[in-house]
mmCIF file of C-alpha atoms and ligand atoms in Angstrom:
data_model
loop_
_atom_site.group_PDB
_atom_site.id
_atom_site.type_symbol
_atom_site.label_atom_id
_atom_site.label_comp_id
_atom_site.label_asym_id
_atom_site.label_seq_id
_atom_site.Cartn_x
_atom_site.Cartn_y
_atom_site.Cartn_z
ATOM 1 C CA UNK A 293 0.000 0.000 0.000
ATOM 2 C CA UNK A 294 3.213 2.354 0.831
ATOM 3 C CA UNK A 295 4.103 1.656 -2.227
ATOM 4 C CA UNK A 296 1.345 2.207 -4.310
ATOM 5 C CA UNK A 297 0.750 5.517 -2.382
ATOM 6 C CA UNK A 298 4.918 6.486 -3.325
ATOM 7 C CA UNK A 299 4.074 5.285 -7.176
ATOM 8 C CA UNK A 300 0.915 7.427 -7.305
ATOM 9 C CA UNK A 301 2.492 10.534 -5.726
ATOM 10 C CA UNK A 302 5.577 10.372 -8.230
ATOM 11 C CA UNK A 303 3.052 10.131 -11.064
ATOM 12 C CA UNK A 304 1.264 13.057 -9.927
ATOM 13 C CA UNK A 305 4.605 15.202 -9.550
ATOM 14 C CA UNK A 306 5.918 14.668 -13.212
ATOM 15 C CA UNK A 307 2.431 15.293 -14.370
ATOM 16 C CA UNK A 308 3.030 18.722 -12.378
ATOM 17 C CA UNK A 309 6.274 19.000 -13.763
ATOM 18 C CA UNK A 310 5.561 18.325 -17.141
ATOM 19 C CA UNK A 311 2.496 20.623 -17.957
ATOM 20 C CA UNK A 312 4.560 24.233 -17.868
ATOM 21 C CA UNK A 313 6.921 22.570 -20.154
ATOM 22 C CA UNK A 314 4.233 21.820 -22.779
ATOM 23 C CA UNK A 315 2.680 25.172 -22.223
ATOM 24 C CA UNK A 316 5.543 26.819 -22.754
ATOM 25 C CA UNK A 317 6.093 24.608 -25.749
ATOM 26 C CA UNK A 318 2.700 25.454 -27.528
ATOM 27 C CA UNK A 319 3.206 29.171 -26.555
ATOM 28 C CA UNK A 320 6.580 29.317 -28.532
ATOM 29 C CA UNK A 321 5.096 27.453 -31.430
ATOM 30 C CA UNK A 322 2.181 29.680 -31.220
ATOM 31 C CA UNK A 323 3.697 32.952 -30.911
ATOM 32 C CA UNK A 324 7.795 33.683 -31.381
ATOM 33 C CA UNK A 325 6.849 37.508 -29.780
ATOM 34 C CA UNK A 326 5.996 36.214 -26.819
ATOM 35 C CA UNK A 327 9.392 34.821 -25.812
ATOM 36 C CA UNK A 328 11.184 37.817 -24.378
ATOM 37 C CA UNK A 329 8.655 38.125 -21.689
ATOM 38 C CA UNK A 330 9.039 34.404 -21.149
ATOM 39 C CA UNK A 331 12.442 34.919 -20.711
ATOM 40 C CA UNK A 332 12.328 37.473 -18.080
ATOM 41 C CA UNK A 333 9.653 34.940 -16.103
ATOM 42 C CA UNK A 334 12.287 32.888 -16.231
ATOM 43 C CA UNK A 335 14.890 35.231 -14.932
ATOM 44 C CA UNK A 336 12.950 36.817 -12.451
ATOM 45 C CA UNK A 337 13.240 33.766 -9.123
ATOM 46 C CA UNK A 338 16.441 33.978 -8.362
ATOM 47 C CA UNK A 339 15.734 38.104 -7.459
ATOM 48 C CA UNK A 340 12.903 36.847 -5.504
ATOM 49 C CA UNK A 341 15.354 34.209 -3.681
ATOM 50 C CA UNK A 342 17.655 36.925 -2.985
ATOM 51 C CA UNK A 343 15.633 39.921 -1.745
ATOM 52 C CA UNK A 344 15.497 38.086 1.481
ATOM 53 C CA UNK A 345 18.882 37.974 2.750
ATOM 54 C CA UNK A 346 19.177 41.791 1.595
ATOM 55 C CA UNK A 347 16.198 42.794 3.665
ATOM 56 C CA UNK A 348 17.604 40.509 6.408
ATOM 57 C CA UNK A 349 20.142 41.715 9.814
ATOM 58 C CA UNK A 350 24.174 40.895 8.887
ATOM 59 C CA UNK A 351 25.289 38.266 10.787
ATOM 60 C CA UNK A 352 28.453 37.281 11.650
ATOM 61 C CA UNK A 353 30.211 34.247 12.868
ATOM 62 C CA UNK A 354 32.975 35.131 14.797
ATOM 63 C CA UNK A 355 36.576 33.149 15.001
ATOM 64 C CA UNK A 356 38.035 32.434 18.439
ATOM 65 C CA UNK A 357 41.610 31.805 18.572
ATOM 66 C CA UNK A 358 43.446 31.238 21.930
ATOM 67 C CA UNK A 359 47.257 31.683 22.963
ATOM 68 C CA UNK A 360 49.586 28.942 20.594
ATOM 69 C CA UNK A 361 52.275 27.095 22.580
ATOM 70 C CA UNK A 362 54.746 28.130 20.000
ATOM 71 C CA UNK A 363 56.643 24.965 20.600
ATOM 72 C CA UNK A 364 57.478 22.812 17.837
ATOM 73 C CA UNK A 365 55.348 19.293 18.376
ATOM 74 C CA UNK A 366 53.665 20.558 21.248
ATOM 75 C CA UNK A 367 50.781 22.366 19.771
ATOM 76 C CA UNK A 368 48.129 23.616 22.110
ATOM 77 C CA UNK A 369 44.371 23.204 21.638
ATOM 78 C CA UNK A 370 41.247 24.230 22.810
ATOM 79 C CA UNK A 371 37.958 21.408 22.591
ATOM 80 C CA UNK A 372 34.658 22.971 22.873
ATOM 81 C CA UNK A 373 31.382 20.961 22.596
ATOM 82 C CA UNK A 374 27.869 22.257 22.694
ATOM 83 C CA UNK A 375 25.324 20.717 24.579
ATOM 84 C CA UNK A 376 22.594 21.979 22.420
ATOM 85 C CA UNK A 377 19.213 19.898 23.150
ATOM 86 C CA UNK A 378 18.816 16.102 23.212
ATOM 87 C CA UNK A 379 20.930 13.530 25.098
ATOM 88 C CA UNK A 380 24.995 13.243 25.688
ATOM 89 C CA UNK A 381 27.283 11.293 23.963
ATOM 90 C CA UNK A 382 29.122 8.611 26.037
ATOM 91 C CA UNK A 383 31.334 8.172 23.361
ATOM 92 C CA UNK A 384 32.849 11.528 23.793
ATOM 93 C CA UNK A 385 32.613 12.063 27.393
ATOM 94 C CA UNK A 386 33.759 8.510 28.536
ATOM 95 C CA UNK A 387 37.177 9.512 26.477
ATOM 96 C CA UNK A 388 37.892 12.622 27.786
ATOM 97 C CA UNK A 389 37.839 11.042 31.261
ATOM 98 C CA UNK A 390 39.363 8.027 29.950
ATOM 99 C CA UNK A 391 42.203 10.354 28.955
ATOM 100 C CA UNK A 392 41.808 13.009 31.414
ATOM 101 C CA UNK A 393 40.826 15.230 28.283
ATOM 102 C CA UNK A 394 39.633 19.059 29.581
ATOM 103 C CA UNK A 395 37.163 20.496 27.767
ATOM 104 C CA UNK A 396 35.176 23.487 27.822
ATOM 105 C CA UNK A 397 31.497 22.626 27.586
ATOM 106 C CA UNK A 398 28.408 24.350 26.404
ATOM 107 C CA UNK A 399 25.543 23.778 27.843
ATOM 108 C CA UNK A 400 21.487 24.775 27.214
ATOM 109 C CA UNK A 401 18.870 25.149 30.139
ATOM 110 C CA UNK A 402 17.232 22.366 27.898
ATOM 111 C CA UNK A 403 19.813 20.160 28.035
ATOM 112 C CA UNK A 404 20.404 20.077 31.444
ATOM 113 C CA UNK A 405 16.866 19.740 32.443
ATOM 114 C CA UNK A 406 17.200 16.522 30.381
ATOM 115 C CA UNK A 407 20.289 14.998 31.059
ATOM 116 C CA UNK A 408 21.200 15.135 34.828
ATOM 117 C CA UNK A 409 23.727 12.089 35.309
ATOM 118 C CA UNK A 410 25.821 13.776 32.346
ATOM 119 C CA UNK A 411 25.385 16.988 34.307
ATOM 120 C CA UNK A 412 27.006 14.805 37.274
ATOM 121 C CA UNK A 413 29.900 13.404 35.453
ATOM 122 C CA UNK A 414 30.700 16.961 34.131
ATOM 123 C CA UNK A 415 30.259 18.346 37.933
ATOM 124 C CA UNK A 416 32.475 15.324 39.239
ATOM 125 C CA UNK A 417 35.669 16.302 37.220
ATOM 126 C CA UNK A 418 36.405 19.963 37.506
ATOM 127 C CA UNK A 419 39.512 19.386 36.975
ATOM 128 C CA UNK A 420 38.544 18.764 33.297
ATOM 129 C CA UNK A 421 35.423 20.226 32.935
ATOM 130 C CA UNK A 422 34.165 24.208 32.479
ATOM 131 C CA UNK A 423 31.093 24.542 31.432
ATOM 132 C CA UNK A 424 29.886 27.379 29.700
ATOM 133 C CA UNK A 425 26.371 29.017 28.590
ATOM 134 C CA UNK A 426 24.705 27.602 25.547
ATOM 135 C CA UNK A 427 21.457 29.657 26.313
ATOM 136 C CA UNK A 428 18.113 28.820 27.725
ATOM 137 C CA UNK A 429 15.973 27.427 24.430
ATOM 138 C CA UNK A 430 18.662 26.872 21.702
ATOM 139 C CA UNK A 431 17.207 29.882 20.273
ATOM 140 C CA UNK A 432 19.984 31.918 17.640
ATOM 141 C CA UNK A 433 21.371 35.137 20.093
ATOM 142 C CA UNK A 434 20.472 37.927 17.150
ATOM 143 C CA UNK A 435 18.360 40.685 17.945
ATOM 144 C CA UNK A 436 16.227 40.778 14.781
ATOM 145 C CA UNK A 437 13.631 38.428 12.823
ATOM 146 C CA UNK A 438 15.743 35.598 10.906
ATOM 147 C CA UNK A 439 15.516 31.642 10.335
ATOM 148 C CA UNK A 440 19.401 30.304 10.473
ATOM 149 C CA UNK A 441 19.433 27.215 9.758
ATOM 150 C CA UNK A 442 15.688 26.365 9.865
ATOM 151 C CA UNK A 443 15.599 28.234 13.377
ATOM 152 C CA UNK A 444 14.156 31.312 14.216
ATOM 153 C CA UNK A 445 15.907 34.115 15.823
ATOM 154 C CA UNK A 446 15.677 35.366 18.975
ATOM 155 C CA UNK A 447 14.127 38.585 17.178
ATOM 156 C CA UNK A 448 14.522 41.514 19.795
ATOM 157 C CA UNK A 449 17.185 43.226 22.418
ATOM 158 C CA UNK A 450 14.744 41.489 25.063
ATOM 159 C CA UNK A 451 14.545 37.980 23.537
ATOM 160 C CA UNK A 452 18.330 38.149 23.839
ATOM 161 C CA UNK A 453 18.946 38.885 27.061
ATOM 162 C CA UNK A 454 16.644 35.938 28.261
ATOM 163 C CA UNK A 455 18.235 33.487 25.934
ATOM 164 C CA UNK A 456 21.543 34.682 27.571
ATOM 165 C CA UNK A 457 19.985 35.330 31.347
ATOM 166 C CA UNK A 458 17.946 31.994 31.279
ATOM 167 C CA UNK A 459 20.743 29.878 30.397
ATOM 168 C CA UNK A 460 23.195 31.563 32.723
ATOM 169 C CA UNK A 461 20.409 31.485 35.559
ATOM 170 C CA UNK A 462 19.372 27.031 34.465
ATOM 171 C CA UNK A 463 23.315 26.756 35.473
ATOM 172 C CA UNK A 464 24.045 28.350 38.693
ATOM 173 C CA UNK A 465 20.359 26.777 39.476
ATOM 174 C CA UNK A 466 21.640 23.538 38.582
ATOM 175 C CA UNK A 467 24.884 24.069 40.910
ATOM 176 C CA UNK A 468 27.283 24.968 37.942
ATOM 177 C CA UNK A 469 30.238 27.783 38.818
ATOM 178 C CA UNK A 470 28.296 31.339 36.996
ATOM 179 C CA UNK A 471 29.855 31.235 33.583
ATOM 180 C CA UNK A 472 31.904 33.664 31.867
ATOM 181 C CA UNK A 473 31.192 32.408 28.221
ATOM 182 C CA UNK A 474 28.323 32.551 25.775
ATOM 183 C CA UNK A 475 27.965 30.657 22.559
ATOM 184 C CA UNK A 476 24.842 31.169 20.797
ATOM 185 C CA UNK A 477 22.819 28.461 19.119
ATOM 186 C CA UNK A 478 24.353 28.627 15.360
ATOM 187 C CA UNK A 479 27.384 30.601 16.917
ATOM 188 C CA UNK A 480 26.355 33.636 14.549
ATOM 189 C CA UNK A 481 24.681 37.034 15.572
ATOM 190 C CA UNK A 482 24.232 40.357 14.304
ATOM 191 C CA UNK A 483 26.696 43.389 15.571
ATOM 192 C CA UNK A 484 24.134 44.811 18.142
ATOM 193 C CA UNK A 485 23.586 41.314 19.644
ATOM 194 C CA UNK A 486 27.560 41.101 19.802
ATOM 195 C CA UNK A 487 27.366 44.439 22.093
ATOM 196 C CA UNK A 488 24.537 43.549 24.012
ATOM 197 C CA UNK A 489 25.996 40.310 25.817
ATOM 198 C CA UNK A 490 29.411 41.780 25.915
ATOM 199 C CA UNK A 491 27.615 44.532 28.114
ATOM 200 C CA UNK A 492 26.216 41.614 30.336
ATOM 201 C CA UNK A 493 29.411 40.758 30.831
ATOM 202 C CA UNK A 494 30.134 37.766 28.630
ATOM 203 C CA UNK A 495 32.882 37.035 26.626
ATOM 204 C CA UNK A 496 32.068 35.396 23.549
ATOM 205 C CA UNK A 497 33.030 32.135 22.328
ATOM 206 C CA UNK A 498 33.979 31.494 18.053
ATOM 207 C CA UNK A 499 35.637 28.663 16.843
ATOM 208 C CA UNK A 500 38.585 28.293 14.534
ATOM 209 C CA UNK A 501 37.559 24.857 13.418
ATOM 210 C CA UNK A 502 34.517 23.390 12.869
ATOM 211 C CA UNK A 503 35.108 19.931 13.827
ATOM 212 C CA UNK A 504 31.784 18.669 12.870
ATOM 213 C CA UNK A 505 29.758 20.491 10.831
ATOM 214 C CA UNK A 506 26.820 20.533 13.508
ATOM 215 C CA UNK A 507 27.500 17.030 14.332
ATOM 216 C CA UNK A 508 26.228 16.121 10.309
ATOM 217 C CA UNK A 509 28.991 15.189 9.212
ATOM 218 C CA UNK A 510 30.437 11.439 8.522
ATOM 219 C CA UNK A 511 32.806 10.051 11.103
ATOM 220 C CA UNK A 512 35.931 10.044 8.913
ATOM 221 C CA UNK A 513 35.835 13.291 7.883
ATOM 222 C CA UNK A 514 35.335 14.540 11.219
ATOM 223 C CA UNK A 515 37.941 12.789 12.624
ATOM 224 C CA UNK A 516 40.014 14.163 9.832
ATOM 225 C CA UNK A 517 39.052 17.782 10.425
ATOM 226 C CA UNK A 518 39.591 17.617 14.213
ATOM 227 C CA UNK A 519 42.676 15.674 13.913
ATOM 228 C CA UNK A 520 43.850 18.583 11.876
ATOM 229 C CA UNK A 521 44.077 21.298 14.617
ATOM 230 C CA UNK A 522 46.964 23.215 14.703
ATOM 231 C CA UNK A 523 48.854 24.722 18.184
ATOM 232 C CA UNK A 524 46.252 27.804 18.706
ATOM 233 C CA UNK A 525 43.135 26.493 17.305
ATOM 234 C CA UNK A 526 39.630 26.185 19.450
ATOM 235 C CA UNK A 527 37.660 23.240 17.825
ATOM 236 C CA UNK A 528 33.579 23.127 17.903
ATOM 237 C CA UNK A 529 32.037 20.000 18.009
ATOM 238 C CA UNK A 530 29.217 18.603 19.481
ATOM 239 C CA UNK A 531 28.133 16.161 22.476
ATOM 240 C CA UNK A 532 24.086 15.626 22.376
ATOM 241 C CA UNK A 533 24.119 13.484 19.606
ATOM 242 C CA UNK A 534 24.674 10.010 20.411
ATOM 243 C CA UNK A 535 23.142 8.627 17.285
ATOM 244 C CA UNK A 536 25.395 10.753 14.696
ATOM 245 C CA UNK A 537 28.382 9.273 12.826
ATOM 246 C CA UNK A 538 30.018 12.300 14.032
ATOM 247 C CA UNK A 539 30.599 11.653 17.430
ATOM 248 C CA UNK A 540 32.542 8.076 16.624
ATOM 249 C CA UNK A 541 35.079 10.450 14.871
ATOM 250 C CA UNK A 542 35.163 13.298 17.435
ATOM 251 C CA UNK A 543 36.212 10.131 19.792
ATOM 252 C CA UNK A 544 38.598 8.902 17.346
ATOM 253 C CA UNK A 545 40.097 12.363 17.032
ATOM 254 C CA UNK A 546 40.487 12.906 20.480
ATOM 255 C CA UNK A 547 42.978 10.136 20.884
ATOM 256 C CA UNK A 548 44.822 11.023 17.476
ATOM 257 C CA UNK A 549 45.379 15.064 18.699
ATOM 258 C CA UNK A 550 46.503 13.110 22.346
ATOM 259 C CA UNK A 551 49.257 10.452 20.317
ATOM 260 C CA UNK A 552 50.288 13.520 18.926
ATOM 261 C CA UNK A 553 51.367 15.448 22.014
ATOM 262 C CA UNK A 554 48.920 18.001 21.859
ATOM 263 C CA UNK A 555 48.435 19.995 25.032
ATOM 264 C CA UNK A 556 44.582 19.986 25.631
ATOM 265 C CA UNK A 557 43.100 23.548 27.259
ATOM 266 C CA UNK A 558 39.770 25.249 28.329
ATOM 267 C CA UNK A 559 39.247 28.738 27.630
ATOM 268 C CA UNK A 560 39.339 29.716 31.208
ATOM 269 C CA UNK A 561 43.212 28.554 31.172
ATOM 270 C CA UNK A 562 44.287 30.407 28.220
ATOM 271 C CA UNK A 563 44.969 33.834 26.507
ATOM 272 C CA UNK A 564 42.280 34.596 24.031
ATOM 273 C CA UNK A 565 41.994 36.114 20.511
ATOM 274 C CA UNK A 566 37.839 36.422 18.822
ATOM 275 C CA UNK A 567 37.091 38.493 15.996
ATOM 276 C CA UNK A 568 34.096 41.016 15.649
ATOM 277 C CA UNK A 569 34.762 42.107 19.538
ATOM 278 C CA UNK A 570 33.579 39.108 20.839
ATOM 279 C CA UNK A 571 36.293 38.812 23.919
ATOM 280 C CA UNK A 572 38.609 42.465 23.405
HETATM 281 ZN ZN1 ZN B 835 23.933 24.315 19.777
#
């Protein structure tokens, strides 16, 4: 029956596609003086497509670079995983305390509400662990109307602060140290946004390598992109999804930057360097 339903629906959608094709093919038969306005038709959707980024606020993704080692073979590097929604990975977490990994953490009121014995292990190894503000809802820290990624904005000054507040306030509730870091779902926001939580007193936290491509990617080439950080560079990657491909090679690549003789950091231990005044 599935199947019959799938056969019936493609039918329908090439009939669809195929009737402006034979209109179009009659009308140029019928008429040659009618192309030129067919042509601008034609021309005229990608405008459309593109009016809506002009009309939208610039965002910005700012890089975060911290202090380099400078020592040959001894390159220093800073992990950073968001906690966005969802559950955690034990892959991840049970090899950073396998190899006494730190780690700088982000977490989301949401997340913690849902995932108290990760909250635990985090809590139980300070020594590795800071955890930093994700926000309260997962909701994009930029102060006008946009989707980013499928996700709407927070939309105003006001929506901001309480994605930054509520998060901040879901951590010291839930016995975390008050953190000095923001991330933003996405990690991008507009200028004024940028201001605004600097004035609440955060720093902001970039990336310089995107270790996962929002935990989508294969585990391969995430293990290959991680693997690849350099002596300065802060890696983003992600810890909630325990189902993703991605999190086998954020594991993998853990152990590969260790064999290496990489010196692991959290932001709280290092100098700092962000673009777009996220941390000057
Ligand atoms: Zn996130």
């Amino acid at each position: 029956m599935q199947r019959l339903n799938n056969e019936r629906l493609h039918f329908g959608m090439n009939r669809i596609f195929l009737a402006p094709a034979l209109l179009a093919a009659s009308v140029s038969v019928a008429a040659a003086t009618v192309l030129p306005p067919q042509d601008a038709a034609v021309a005229a959707p990608p405008k459309v497509a593109q009016a809506p980024k002009v009309a939208g606020p610039k965002l910005v993704e700012p890089r975060l670079r911290i202090g380099a080692s400078g020592i040959k073979g001894h390159a220093r590097v800073a992990l950073t995983f968001d906690a966005c929604m969802g559950k955690a990975d034990d892959r991840i977490l049970s090899v950073l305390i396998r190899e006494r990994i730190p780690a700088t953490i982000f977490v989301t009121a949401r997340w913690l509400k849902h995932n108290p014995q990760a909250l635990q292990v985090f809590l139980q190894n300070p020594d590795l662990f800071e955890l930093e503000n994700h926000g309260q809802n997962h909701i994009p820290a930029v102060d006008k109307p946009v989707s980013i990624y499928g996700i709407a904005s927070a939309g105003s000054p006001e929506a901001v602060r309480q994605e930054v507040q509520g998060g901040a306030d879901a951590m010291v509730a839930a016995g975390i140290a008050a953190p000095h870091w923001f991330r933003g779902s996405t990690a991008k926001y507009d200028r004024s946004s940028i201001v605004q939580i600097r004035e609440m007193g955060y720093r902001i936290a970039g990336y310089s390598v995107n270790g996962d491509g929002g935990s989508l990617l294969g585990a391969s080439v995430t293990e290959k992109r991680i693997a690849s950080a350099k002596d300065g560079d802060v890696v983003i990657s992600h810890i909630n999804q325990p189902t993703h491909a991605a999190g086998e090679g954020v594991a993998k690549a853990i152990v590969d930057l260790k064999a290496k003789g990489v010196e692991f950091v959290r932001l709280q231990d290092v100098e700092d360097m962000g673009d777009d005044q996220t941390t000057q």
